[in-house]
Tab-separated table of C-alpha atoms and ligand atoms in Angstrom:
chain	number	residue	atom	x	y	z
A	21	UNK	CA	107.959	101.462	80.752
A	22	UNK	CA	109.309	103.833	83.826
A	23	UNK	CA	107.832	101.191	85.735
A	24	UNK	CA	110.276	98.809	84.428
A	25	UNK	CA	113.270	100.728	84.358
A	26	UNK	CA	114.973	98.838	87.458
A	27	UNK	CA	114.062	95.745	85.725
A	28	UNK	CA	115.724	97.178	82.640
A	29	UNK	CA	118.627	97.691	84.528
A	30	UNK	CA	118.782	94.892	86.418
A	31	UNK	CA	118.365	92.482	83.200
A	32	UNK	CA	121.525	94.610	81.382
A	33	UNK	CA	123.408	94.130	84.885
A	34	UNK	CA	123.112	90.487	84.871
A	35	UNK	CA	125.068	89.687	81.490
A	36	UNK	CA	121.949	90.552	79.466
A	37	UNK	CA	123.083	92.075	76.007
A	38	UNK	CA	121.010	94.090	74.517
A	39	UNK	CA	121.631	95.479	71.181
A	40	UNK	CA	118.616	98.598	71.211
A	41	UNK	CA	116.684	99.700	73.915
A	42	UNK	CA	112.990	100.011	72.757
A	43	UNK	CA	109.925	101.555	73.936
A	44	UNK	CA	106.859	104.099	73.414
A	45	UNK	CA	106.757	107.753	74.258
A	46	UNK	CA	103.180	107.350	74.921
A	47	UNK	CA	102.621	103.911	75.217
A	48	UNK	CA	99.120	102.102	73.679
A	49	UNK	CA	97.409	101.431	76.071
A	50	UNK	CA	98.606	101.968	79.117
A	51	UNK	CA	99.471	105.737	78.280
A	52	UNK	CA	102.420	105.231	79.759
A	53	UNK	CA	104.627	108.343	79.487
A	54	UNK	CA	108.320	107.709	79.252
A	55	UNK	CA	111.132	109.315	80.773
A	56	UNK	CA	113.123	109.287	77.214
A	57	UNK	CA	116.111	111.440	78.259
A	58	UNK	CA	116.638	108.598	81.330
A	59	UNK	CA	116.753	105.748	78.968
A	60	UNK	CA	118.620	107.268	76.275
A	61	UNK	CA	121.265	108.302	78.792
A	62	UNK	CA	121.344	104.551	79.881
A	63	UNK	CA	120.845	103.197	76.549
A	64	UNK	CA	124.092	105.057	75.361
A	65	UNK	CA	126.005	103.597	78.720
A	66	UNK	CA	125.506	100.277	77.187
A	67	UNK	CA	126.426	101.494	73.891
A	68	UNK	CA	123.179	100.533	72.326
A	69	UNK	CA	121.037	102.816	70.386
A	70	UNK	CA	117.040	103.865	72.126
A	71	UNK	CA	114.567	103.729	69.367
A	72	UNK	CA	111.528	105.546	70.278
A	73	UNK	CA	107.482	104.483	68.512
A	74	UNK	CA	106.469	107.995	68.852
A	75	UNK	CA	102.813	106.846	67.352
A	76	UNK	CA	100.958	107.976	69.746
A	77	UNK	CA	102.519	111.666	70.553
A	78	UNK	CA	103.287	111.916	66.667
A	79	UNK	CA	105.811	114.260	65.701
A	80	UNK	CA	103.692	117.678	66.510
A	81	UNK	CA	103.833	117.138	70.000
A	82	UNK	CA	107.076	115.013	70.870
A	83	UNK	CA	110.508	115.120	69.160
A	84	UNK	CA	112.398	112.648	70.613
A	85	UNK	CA	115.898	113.087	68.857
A	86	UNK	CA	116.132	116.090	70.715
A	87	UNK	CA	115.972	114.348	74.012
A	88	UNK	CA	118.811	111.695	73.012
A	89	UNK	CA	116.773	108.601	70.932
A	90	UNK	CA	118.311	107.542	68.119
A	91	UNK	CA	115.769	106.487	66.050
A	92	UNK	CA	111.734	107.012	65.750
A	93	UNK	CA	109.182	104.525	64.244
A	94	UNK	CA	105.931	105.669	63.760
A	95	UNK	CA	102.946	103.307	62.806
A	96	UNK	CA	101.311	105.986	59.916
A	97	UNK	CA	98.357	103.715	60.382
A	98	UNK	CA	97.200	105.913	63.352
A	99	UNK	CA	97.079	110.153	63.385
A	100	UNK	CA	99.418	110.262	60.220
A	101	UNK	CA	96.896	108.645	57.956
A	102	UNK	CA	94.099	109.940	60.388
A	103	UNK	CA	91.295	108.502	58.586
A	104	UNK	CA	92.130	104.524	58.315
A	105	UNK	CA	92.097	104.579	55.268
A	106	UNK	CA	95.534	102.658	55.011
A	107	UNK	CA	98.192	101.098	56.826
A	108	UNK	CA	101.566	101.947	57.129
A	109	UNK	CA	104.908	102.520	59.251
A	110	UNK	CA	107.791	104.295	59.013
A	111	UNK	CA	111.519	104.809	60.432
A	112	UNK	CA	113.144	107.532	61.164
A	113	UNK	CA	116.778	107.303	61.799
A	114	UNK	CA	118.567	110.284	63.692
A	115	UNK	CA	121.591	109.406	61.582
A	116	UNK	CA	123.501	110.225	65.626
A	117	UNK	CA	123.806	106.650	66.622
A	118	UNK	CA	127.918	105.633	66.077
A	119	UNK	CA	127.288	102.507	64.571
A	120	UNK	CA	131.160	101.596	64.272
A	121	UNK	CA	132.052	102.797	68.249
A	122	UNK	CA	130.357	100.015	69.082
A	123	UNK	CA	131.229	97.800	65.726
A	124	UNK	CA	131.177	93.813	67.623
A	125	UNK	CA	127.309	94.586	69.171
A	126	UNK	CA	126.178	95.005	65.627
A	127	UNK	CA	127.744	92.673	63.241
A	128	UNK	CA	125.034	93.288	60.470
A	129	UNK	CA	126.329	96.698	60.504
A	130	UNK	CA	130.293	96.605	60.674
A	131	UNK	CA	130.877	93.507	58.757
A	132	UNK	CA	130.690	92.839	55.205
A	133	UNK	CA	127.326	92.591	53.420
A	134	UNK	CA	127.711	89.633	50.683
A	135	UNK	CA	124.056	89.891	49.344
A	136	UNK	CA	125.292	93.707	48.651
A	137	UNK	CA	128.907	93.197	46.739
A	138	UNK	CA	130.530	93.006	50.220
A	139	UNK	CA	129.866	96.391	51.224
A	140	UNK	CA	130.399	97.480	54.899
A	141	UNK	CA	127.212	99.427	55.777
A	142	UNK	CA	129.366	101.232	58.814
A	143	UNK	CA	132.335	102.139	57.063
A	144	UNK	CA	130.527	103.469	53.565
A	145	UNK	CA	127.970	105.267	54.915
A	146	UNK	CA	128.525	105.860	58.746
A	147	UNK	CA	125.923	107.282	61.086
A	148	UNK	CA	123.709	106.833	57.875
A	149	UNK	CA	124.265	102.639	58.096
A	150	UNK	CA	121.295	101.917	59.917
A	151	UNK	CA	118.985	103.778	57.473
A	152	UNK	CA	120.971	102.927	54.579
A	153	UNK	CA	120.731	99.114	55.499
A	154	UNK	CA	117.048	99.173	55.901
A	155	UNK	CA	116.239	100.382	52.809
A	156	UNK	CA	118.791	98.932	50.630
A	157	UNK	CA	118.961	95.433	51.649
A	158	UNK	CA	116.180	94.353	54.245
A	159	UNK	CA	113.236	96.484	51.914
A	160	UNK	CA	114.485	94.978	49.178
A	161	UNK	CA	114.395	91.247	50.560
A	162	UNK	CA	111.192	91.664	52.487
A	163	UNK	CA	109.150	94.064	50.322
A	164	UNK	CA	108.563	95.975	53.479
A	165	UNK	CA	107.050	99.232	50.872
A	166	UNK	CA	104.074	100.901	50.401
A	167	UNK	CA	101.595	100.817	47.747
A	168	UNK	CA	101.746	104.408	45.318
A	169	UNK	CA	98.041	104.452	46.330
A	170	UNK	CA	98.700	103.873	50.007
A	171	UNK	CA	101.391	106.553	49.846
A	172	UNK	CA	99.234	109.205	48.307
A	173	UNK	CA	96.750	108.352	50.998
A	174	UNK	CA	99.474	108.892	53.791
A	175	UNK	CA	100.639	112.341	52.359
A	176	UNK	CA	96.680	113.329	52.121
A	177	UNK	CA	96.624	113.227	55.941
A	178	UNK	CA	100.167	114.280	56.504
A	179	UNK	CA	98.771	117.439	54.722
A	180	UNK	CA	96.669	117.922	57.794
A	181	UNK	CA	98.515	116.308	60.797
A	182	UNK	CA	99.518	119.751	62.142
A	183	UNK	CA	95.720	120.825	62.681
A	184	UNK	CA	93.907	118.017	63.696
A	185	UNK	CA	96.567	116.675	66.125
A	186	UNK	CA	95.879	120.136	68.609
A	187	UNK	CA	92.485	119.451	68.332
A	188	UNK	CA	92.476	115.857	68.951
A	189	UNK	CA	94.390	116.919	72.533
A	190	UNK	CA	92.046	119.761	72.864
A	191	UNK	CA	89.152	117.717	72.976
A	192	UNK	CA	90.624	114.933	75.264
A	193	UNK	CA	91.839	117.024	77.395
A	194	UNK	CA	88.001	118.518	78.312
A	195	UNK	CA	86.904	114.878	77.959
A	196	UNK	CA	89.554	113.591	80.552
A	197	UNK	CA	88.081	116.435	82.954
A	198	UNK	CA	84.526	115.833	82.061
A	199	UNK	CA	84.945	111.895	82.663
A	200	UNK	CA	86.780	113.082	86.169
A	201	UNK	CA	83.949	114.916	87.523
A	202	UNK	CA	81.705	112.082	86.666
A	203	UNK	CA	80.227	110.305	89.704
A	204	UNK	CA	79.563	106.750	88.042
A	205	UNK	CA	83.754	106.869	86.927
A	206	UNK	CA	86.210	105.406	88.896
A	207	UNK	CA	89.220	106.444	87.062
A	208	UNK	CA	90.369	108.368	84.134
A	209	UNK	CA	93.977	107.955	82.821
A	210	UNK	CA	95.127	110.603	80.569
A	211	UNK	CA	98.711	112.291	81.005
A	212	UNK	CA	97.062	116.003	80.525
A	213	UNK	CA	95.334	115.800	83.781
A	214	UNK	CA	97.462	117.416	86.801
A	215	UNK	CA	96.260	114.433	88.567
A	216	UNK	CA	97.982	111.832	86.290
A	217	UNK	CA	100.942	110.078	87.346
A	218	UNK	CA	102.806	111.280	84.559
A	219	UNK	CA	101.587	114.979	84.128
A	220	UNK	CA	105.038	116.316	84.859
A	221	UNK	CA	106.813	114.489	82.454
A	222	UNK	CA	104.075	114.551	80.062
A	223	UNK	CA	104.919	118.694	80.216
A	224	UNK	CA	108.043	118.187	79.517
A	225	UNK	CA	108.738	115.710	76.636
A	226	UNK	CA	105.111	116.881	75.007
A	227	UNK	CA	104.480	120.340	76.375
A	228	UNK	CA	101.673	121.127	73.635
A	229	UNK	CA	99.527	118.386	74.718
A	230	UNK	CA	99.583	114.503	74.894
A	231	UNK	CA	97.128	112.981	72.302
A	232	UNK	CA	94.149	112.241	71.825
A	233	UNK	CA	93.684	108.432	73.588
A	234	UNK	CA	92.489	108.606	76.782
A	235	UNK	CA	91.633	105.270	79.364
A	236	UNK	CA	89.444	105.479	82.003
A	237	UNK	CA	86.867	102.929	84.278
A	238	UNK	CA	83.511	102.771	85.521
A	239	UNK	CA	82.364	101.951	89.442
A	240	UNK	CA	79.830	98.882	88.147
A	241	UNK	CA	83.239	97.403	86.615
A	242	UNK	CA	83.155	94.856	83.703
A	243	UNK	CA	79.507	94.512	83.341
A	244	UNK	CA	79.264	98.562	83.669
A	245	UNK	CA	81.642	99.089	80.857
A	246	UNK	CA	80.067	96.363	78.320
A	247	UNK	CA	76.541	97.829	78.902
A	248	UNK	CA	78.343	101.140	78.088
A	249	UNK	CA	79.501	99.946	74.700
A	250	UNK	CA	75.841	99.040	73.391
A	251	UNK	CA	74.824	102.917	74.464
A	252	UNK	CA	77.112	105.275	71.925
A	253	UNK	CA	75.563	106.822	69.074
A	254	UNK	CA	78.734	109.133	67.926
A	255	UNK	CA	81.138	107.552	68.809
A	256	UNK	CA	82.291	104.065	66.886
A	257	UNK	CA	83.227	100.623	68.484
A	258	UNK	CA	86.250	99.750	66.559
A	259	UNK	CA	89.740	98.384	67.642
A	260	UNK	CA	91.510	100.770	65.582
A	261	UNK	CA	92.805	104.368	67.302
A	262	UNK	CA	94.169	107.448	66.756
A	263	UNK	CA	91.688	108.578	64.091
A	264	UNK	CA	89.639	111.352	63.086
A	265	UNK	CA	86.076	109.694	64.131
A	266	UNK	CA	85.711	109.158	67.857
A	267	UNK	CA	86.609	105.309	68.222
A	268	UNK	CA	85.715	102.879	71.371
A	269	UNK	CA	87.419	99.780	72.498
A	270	UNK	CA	86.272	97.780	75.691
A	271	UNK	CA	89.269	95.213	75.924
A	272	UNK	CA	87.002	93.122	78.447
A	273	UNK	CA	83.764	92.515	75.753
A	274	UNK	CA	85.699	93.395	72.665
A	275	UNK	CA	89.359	91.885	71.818
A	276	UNK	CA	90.140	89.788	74.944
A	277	UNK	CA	86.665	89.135	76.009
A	278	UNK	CA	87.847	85.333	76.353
A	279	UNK	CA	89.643	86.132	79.387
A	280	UNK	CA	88.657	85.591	83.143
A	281	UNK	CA	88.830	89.651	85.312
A	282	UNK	CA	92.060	87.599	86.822
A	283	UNK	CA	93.410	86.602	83.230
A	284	UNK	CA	92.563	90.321	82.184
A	285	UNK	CA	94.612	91.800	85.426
A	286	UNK	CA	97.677	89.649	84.869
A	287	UNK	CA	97.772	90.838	81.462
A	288	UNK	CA	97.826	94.489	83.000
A	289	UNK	CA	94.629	95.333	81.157
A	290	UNK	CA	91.419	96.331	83.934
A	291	UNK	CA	88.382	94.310	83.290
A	292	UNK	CA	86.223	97.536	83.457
A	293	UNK	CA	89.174	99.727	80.901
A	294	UNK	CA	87.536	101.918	78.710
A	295	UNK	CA	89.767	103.057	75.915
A	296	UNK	CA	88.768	106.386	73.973
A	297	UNK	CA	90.177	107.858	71.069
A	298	UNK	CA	88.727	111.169	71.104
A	299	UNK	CA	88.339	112.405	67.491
A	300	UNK	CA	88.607	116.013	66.076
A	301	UNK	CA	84.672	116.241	66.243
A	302	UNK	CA	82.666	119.104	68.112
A	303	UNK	CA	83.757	117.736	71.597
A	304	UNK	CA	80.270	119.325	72.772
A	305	UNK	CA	78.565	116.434	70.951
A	306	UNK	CA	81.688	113.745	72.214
A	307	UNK	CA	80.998	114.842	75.615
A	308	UNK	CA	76.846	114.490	74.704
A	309	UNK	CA	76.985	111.145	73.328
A	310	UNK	CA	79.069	109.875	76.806
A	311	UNK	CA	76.485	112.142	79.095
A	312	UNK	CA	73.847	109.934	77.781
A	313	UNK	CA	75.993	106.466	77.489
A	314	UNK	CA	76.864	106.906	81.495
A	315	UNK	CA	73.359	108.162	82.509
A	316	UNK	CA	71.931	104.520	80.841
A	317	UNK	CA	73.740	102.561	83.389
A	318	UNK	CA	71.473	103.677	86.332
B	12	PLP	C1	98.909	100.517	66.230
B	12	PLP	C2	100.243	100.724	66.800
B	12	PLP	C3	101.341	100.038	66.292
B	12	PLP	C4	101.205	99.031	65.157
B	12	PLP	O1	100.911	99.670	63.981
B	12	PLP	P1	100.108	99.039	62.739
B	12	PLP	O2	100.136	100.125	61.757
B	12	PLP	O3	98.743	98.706	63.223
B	12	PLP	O4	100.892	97.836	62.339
B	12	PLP	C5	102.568	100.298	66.861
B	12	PLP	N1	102.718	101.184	67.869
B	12	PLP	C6	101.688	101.850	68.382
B	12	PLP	C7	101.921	102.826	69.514
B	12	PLP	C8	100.410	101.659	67.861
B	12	PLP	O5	99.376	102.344	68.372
């Protein structure tokens, strides 16, 4: 996403209107880590609100209202839940956002509501219309609510998140430097490494640690990585991340195994990209079950 921020501008300069700028604080899976205080600061100068999936960095490790985002959305699926056990989402709203400053961008907002007795979301409830509109009128016409069962579920591993979230970045961290060292690994992508692209702003937005999703390649490329997959005892090829169990996904022989190295590329996935979730087990028997996945490739 800071890659893109002179396209951002560039778009918003040429008569684009935007009505929210949008965009990951860690972003899945490119572990991308954004620059939030830069966009919100140019999100406000077009008087449009920055809404921030904070998913990935979950609210132990990044608090993004208190760099300027208006509003956080968090898919609960992931560390929330922490055992996929059930899926789930939620919204956040900073209730900072002045809806009404800016009252022709955001009509849904500022003018009257007929399904709702004509009320003006803006004017009844102010800072609170954004919120107040998404759960009074577009829940109730989409259904967009959880189960009781799937919300007892959530709250189980809510109960937790606080403990297994500095573990999870714990263990990836000595992963990431494990993987780093390794001589059959051509790259490892993870924001905690002083190597990483994004270490320094990584320390600032999420100065406790990153998370627990790492990327990284292998020198023998494609074919490298899928012969990899077939190795793992511990850890668990599954598409889902952000959970307690160690999880694996090889894009390239898993979800988009259809597409050419080329296709793969252009769709800024690398054919040989290794995504890890590192889980919250003994990272002594993490680090065993990839000592002996790497040393099969010979
Ligand atoms: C998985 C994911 C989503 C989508 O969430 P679901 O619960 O699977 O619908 C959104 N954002 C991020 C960063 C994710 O990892």
């Amino acid at each position: 996403m800071n890659d893109n921020y002179k396209r951002e501008t560039i778009c918003i300069q040429s008569g684009w209107h935007p009505k929210a700028v949008f965009a990951e604080s860690v972003s899945n899976p490119t572990l991308v880590i954004l620059d939030i205080e830069k966009f919100a600061n140019l999100a406000h100068s077009h008087g449009v609100p920055l809404i921030i999936d904070n998913t990935f960095a979950t609210p132990i490790n990044c608090r993004p209202f208190e760099w300027g985002a208006d509003i956080v959305t968090h898919s609960t699926t992931k560390y929330m839940d922490g055992h996929a056990v059930s899926v789930g989402g939620c919204i956040v709203d900073s209730g900072n956002f002045d809806w009404l400053a800016h009252a022709d961008k955001f009509p849904g907002l500022t003018t009257p509501d007929e399904s709702y007795h004509g009320i003006v979301y803006a004017e009844k409830f102010g800072k609170g219309a954004y919120i107040t509109k998404a759960t009074s009128q577009l829940m109730r016409d989409l259904g967009a609510i959880q189960s009781p069962q799937n919300a007892f579920l959530l709250n189980i591993g809510l109960e937790t998140l606080h403990l297994r979230v500095p573990r999870h970045c714990e263990n990836a961290q000595k992963v990431a430097e494990y993987l780093e060292k390794k001589e059959e690994v051509a790259w490892v992508n993870y924001a905690g490494l002083p190597s990483n692209k994004y270490y320094s702003l990584a320390r600032k937005y999420m100065p406790d640690g990153v998370c627990g999703v790492i990327s990284f390649g292998l020198k023998g490329g494609r074919q490298a990585s899928t012969k990899m997959m077939d190795q793992f005892k511990l850890v668990s090829i599954v598409t889902h991340v952000a959970d307690a169990r160690t999880s694996v996904l090889h894009p390239a022989s898993h979800t988009h195994r259809q597409m050419s190295d080329e296709q793969l590329i252009a769709a800024g996935v690398a054919p040989d990209l290794i995504r890890l979730s590192v889980g919250i087990e003994n990272v002594e028997d993490i680090i065993e079950d990839l000592e002996q996945a790497i040393s099969k490739l010979k």
